[in-house]
XYZ file of N, CA, C and O in Angstrom:
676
model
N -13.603 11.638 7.843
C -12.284 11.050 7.631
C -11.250 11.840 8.430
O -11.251 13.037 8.716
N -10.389 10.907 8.714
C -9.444 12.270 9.901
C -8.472 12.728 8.690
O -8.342 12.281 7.550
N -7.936 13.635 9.273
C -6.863 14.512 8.612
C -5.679 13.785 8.971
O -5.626 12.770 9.665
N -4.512 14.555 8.298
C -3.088 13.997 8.796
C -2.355 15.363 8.981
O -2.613 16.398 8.366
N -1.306 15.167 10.024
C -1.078 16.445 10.638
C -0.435 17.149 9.370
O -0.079 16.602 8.326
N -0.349 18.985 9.832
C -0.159 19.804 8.559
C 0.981 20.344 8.415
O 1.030 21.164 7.499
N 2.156 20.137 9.140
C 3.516 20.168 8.948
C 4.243 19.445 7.634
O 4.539 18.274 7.398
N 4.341 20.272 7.137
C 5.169 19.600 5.869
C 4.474 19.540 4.701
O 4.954 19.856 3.612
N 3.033 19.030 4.930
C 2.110 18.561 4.005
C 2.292 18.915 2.554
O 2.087 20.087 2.235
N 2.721 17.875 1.456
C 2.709 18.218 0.305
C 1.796 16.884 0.055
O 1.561 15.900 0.756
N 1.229 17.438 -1.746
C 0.251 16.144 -1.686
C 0.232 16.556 -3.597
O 0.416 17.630 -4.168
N -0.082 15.129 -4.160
C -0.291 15.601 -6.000
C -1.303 14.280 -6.016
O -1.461 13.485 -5.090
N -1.902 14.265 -7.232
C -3.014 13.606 -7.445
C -2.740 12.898 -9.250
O -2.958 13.378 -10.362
N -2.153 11.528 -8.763
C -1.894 10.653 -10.439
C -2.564 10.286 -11.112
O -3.544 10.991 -10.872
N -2.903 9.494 -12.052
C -3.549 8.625 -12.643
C -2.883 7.522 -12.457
O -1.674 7.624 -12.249
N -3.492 6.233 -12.483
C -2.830 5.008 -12.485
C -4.084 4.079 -13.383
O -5.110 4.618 -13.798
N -3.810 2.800 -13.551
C -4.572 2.064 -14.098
C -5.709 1.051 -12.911
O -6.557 0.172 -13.062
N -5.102 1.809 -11.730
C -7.001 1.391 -11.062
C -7.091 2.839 -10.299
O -7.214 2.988 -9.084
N -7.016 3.730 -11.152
C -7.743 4.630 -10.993
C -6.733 6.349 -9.935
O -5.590 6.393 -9.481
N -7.521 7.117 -9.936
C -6.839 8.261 -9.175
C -5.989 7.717 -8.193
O -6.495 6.734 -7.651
N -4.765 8.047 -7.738
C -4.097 7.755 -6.301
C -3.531 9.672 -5.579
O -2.856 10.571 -6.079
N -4.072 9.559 -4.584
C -3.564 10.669 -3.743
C -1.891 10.764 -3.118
O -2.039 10.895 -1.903
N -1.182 10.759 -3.267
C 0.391 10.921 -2.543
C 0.536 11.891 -1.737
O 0.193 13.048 -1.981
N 1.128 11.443 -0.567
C 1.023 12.746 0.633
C 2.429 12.129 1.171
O 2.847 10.981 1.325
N 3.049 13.644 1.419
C 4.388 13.358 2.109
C 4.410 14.644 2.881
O 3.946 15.726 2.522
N 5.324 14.205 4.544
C 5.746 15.235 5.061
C 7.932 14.918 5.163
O 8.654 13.932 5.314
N 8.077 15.909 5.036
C 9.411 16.004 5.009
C 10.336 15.141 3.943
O 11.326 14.423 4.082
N 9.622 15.512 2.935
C 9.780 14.357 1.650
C 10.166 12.918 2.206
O 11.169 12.205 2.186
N 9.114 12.858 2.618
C 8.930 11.373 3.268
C 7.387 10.714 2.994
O 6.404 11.186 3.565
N 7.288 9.552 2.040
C 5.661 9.464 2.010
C 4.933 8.810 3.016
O 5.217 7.779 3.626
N 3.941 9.558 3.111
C 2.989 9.483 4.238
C 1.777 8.269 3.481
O 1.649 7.128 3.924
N 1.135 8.710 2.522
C -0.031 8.278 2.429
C 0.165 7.882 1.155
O 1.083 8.514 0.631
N -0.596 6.675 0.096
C -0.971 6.838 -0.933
C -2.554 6.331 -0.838
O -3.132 5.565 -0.068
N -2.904 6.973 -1.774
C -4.357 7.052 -1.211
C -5.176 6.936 -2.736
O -5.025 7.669 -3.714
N -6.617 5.071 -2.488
C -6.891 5.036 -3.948
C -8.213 5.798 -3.869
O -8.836 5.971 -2.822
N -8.571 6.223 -5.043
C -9.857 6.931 -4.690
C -11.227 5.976 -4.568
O -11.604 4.993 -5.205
N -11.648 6.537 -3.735
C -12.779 5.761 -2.536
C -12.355 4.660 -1.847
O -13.246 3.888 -1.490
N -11.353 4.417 -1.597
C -10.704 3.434 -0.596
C -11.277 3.801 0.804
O -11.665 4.906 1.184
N -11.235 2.409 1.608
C -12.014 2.573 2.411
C -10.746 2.938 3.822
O -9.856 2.091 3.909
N -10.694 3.941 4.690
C -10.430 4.675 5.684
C -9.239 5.264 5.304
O -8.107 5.099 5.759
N -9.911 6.448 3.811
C -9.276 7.180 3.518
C -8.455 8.492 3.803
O -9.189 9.389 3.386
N -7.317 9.056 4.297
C -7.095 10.315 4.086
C -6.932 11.083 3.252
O -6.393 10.863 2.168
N -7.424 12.210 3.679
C -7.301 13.561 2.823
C -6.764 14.586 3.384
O -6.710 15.103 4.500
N -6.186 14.843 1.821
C -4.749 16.153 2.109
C -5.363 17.502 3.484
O -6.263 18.256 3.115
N -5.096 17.583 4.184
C -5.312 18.515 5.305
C -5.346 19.782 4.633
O -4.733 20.136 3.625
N -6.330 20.540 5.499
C -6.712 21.937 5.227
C -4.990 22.480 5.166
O -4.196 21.782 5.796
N -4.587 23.383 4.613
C -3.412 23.908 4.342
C -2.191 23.053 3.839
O -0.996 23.187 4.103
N -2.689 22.339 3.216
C -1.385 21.202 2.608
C -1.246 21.332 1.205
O -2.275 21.319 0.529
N 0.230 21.496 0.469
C 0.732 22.550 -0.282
C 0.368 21.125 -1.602
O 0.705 19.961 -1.384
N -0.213 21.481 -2.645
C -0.130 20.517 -3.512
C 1.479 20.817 -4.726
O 2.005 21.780 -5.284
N 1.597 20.062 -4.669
C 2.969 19.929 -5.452
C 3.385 18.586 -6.103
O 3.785 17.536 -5.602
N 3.080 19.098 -7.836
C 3.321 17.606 -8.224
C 4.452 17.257 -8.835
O 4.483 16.360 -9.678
N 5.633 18.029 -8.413
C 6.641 17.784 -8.926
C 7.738 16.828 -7.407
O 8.763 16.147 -7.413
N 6.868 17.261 -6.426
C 8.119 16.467 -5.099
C 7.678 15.161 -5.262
O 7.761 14.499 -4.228
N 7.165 14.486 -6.382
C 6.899 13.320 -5.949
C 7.894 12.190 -7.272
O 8.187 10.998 -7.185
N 8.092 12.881 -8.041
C 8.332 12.061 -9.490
C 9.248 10.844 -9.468
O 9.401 10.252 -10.536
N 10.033 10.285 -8.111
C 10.721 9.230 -8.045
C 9.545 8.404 -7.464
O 9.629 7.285 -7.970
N 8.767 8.450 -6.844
C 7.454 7.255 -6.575
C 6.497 7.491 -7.673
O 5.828 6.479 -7.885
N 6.265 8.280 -8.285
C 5.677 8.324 -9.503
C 6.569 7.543 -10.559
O 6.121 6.440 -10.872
N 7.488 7.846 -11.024
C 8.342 6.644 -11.456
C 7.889 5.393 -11.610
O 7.322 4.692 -12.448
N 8.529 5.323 -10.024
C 8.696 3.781 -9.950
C 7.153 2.706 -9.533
O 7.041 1.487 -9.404
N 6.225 3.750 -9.428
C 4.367 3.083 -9.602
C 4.679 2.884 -10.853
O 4.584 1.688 -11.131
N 5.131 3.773 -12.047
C 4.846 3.438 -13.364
C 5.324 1.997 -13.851
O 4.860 1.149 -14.613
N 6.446 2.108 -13.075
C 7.297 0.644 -13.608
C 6.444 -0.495 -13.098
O 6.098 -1.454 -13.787
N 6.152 -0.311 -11.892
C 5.291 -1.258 -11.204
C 4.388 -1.556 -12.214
O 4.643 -2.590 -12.831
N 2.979 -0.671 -12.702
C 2.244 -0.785 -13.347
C 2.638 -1.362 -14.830
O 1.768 -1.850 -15.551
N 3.971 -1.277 -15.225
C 4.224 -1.904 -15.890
C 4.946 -3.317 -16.049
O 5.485 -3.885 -16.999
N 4.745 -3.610 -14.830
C 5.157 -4.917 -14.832
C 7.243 -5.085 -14.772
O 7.966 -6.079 -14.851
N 7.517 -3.805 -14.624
C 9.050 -3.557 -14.650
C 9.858 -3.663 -13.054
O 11.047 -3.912 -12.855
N 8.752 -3.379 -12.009
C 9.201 -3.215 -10.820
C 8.640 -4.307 -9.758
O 7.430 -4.500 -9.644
N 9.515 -4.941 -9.061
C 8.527 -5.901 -8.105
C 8.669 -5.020 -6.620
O 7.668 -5.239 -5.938
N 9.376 -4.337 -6.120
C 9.712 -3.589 -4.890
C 9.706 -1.992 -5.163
O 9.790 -1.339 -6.203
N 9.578 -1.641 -3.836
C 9.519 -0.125 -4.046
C 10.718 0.086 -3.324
O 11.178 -0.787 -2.586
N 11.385 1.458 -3.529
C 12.454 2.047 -2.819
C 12.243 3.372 -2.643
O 12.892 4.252 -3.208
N 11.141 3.586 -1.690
C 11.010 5.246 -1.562
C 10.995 5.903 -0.093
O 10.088 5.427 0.590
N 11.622 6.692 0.442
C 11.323 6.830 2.054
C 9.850 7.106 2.843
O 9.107 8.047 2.564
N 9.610 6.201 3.775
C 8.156 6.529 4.340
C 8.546 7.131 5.581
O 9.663 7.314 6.066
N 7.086 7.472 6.105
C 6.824 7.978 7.136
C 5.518 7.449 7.473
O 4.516 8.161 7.425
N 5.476 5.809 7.930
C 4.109 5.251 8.792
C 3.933 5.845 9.995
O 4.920 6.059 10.698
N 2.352 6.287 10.516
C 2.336 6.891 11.178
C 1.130 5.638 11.886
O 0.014 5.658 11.367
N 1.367 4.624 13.003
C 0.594 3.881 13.519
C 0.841 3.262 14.787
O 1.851 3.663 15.365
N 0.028 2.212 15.465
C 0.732 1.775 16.647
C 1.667 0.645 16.337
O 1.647 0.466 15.119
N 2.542 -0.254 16.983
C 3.272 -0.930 17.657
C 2.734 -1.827 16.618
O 3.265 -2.007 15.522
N 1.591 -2.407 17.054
C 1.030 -3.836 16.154
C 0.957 -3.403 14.532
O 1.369 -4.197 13.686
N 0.355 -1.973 14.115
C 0.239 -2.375 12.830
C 1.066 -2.029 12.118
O 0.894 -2.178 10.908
N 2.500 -1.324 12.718
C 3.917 -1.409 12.354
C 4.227 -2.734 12.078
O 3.895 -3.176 10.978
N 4.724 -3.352 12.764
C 5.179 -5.158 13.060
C 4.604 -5.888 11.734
O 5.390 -6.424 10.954
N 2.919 -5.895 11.455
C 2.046 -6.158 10.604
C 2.283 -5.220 9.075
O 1.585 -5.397 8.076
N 3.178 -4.424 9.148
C 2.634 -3.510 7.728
C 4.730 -4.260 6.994
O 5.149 -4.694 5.921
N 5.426 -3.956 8.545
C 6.868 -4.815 8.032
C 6.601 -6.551 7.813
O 7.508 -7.376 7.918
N 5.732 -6.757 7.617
C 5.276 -8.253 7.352
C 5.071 -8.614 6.042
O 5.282 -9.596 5.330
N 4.395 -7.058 5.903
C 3.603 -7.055 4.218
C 4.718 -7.162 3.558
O 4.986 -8.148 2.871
N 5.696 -5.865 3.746
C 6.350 -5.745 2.960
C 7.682 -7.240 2.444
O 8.375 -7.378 1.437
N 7.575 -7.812 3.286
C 8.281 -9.707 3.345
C 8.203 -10.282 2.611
O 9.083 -11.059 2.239
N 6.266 -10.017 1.706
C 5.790 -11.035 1.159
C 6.350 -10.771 -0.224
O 6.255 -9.596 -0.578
N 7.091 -11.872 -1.354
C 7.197 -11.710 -2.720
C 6.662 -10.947 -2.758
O 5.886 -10.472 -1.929
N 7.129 -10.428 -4.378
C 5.978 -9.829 -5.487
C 5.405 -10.949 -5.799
O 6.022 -11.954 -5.447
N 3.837 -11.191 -6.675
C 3.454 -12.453 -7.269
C 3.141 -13.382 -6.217
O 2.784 -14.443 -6.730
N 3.120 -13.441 -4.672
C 2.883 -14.423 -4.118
C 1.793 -13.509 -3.462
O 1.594 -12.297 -3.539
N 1.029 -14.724 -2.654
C 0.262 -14.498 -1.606
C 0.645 -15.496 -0.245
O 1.292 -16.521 -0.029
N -0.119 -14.590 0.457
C -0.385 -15.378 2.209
C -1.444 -15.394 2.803
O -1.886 -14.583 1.988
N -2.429 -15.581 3.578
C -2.975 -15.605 4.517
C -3.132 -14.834 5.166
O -2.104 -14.338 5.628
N -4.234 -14.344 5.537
C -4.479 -13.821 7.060
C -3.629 -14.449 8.426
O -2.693 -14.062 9.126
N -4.595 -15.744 8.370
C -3.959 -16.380 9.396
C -1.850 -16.439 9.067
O -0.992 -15.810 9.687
N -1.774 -16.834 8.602
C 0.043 -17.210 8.065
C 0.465 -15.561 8.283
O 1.663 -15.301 8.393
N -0.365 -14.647 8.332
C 0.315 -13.217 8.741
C 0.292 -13.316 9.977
O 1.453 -13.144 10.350
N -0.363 -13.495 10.838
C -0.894 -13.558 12.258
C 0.371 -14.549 12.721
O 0.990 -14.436 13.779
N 0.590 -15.472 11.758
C 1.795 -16.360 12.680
C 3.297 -15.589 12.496
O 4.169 -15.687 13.359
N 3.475 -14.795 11.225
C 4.775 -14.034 11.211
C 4.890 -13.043 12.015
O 6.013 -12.559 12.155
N 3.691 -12.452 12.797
C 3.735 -11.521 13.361
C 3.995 -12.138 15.264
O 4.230 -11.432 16.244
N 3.861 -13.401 15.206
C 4.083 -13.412 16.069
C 2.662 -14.131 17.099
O 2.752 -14.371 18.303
N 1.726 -14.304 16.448
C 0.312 -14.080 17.248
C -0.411 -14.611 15.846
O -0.639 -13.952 14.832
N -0.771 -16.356 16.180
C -1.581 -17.260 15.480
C -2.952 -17.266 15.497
O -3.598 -17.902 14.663
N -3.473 -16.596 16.398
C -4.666 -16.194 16.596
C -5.212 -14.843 16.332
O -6.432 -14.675 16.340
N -4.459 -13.950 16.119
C -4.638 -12.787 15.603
C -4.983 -12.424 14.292
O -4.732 -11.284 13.900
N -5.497 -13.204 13.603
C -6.206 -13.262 12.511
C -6.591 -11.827 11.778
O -6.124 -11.336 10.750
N -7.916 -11.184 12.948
C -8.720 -10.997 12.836
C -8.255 -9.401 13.011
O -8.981 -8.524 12.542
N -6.922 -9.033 13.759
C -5.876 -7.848 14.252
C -5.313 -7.616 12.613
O -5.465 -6.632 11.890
N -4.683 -8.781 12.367
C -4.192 -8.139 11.680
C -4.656 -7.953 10.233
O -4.072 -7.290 9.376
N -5.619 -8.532 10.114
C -6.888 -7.899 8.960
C -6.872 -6.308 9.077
O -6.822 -5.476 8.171
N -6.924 -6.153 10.295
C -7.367 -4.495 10.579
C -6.827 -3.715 10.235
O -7.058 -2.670 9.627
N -5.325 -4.609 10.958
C -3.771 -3.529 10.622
C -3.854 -3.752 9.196
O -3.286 -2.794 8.671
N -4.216 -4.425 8.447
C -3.870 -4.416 7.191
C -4.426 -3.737 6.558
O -3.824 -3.177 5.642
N -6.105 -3.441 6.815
C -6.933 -2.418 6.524
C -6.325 -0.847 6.371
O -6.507 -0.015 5.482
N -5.750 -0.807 7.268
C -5.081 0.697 7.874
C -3.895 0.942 7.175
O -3.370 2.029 7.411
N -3.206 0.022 6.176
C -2.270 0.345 5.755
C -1.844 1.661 4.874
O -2.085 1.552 3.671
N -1.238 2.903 5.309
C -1.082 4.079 4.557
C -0.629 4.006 3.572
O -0.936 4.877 2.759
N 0.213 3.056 3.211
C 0.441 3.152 1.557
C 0.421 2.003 0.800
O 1.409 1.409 0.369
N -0.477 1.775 0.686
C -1.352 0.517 0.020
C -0.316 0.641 -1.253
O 0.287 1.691 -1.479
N -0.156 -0.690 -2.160
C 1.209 -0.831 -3.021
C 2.147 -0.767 -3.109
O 2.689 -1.409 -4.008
N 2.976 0.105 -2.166
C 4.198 0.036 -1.556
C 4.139 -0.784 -0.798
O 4.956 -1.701 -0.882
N 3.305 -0.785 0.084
C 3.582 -2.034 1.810
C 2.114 -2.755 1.013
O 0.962 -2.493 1.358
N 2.489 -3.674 -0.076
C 1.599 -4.750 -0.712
C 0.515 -5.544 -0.139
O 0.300 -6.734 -0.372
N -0.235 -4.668 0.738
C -1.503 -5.513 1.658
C -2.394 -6.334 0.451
O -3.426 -6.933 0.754
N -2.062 -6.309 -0.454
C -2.864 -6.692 -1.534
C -2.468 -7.912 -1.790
O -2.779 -8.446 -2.854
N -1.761 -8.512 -0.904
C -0.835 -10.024 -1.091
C -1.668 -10.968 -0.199
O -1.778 -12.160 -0.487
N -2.259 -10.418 0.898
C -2.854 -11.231 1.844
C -4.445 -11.419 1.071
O -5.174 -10.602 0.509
N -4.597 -13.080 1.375
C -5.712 -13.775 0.921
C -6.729 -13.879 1.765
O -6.698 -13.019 2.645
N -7.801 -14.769 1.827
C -8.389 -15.425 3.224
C -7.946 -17.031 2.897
O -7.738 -17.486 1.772
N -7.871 -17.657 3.988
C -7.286 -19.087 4.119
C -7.848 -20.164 3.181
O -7.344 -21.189 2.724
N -9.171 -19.544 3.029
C -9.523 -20.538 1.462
C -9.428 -20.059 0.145
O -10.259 -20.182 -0.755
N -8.160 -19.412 0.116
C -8.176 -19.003 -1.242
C -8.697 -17.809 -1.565
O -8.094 -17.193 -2.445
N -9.780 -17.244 -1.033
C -10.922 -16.544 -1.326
C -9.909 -15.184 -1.560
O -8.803 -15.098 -1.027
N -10.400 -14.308 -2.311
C -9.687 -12.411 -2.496
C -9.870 -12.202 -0.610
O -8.746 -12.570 -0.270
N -10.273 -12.005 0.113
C -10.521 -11.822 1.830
C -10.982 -10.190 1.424
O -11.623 -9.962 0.398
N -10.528 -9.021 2.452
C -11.372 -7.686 2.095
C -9.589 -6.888 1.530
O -8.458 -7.122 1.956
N -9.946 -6.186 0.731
C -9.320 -4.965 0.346
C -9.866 -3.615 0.554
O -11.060 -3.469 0.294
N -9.272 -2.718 0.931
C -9.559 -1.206 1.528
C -9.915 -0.703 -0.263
O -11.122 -0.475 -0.340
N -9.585 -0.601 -0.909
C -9.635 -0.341 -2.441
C -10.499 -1.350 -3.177
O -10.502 -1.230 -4.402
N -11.217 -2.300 -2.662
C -11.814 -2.861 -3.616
C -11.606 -3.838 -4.348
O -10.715 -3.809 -5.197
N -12.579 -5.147 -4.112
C -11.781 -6.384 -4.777
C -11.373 -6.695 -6.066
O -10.639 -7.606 -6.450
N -11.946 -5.817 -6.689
C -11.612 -5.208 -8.265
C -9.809 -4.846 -8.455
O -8.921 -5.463 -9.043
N -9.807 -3.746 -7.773
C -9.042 -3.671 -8.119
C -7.276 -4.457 -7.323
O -6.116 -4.410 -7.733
N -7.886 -5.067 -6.137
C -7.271 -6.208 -5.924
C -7.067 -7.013 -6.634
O -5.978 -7.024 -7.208
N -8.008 -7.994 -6.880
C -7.854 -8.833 -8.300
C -6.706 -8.472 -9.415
O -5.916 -9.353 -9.755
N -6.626 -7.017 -10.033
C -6.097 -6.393 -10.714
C -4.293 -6.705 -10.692
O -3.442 -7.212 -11.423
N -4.408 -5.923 -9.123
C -2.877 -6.040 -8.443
C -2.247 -7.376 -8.453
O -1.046 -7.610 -8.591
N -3.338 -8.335 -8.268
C -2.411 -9.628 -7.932
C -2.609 -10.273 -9.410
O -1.924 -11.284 -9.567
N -3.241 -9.975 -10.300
C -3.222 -10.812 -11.845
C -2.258 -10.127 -12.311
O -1.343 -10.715 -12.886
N -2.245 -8.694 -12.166
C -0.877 -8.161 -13.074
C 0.851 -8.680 -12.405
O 1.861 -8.979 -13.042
N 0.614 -8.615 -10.862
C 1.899 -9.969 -10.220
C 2.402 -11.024 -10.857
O 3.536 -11.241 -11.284
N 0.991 -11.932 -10.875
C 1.308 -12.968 -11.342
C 1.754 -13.109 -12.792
O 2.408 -14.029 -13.282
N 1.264 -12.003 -13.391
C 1.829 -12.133 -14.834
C 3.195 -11.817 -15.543
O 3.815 -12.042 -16.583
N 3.287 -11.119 -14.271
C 5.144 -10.846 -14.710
C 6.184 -10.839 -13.605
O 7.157 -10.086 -13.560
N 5.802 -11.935 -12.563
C 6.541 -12.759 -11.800
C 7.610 -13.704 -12.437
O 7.318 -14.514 -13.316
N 8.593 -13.579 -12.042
C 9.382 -14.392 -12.698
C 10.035 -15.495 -11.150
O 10.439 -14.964 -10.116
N 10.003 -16.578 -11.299
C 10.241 -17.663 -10.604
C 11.517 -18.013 -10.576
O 12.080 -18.166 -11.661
N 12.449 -18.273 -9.029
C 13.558 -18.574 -9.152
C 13.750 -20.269 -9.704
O 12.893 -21.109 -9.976
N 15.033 -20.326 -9.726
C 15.180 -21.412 -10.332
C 15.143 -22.536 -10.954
O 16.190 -23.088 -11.294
């Protein structure tokens, strides 16, 4: 698994209701949230200071989330990716709480209707899975499509959405 560079590196380790999440920030800026055994995971870098007190406003506001109190996050990041899966990760963040989209229907907001298959990837790669809600994108028939965390606990994310989505007008 690669590392993430070691400037700054603070990192604490939560509980949540699908399970351990890793938080990594450099310059109190979050870098990573990370579920355990998610697939193209990072881990806190050799010399990275654990500290579980720099985190307690995204700890917070996961809680609210998890409780069905929060539909958005408001915490400062620090994505660290190329060009495309920037473009693709500000896409995610577009989608409602409680709704879903498409692969393909991402591929067309991004610009590139055929890119399907890109921005699956970029979505794969997303560093902070629940904040930037990759867990919104479907496959075109409906189907759960892949989650880096597991369709379990996908499923999870988008039943607890839907359950305390509230619908405009």
């Amino acid at each position: 698994m690669p590392d993430v560079p070691t400037t700054l590196t603070r990192f604490t380790i939560i509980d949540s209701p699908i399970g351990p999440l890793t938080l990594m920030s450099n310059a109190g800026r979050l870098t990573n949230l990370v579920m355990h055994e998610q697939a193209h995971a990072i881990i806190p870098p050799p010399g990275g200071q654990r500290d579980d007190t720099a985190f307690d406003d995204v700890v917070a506001q996961l809680d609210e989330y998890f409780a069905g109190e929060r539909t958005g996050f408001d915490v400062p990041l620090d994505l660290t990716g190329t060009d495309f899966q920037r473009t693709v990760w500000a896409q995610l963040s577009a989608i409602p709480y409680g709704r879903t989209i498409s692969y393909g229907e991402l591929a067309r907001r991004v610009g590139n209707p055929r890119a399907a298959r890109a921005v699956g990837a970029a979505n794969g790669r997303n560093p902070v899975a629940l904040i930037v809600p990759c867990h919104r994108v479907i496959a075109g028939d409906g189907g759960l499509g892949g989650y880096g965390g597991g369709s379990d606990r996908k499923t999870l994310l988008l039943e607890l959405e839907r359950a305390h989505r509230v619908d405009a007008g």
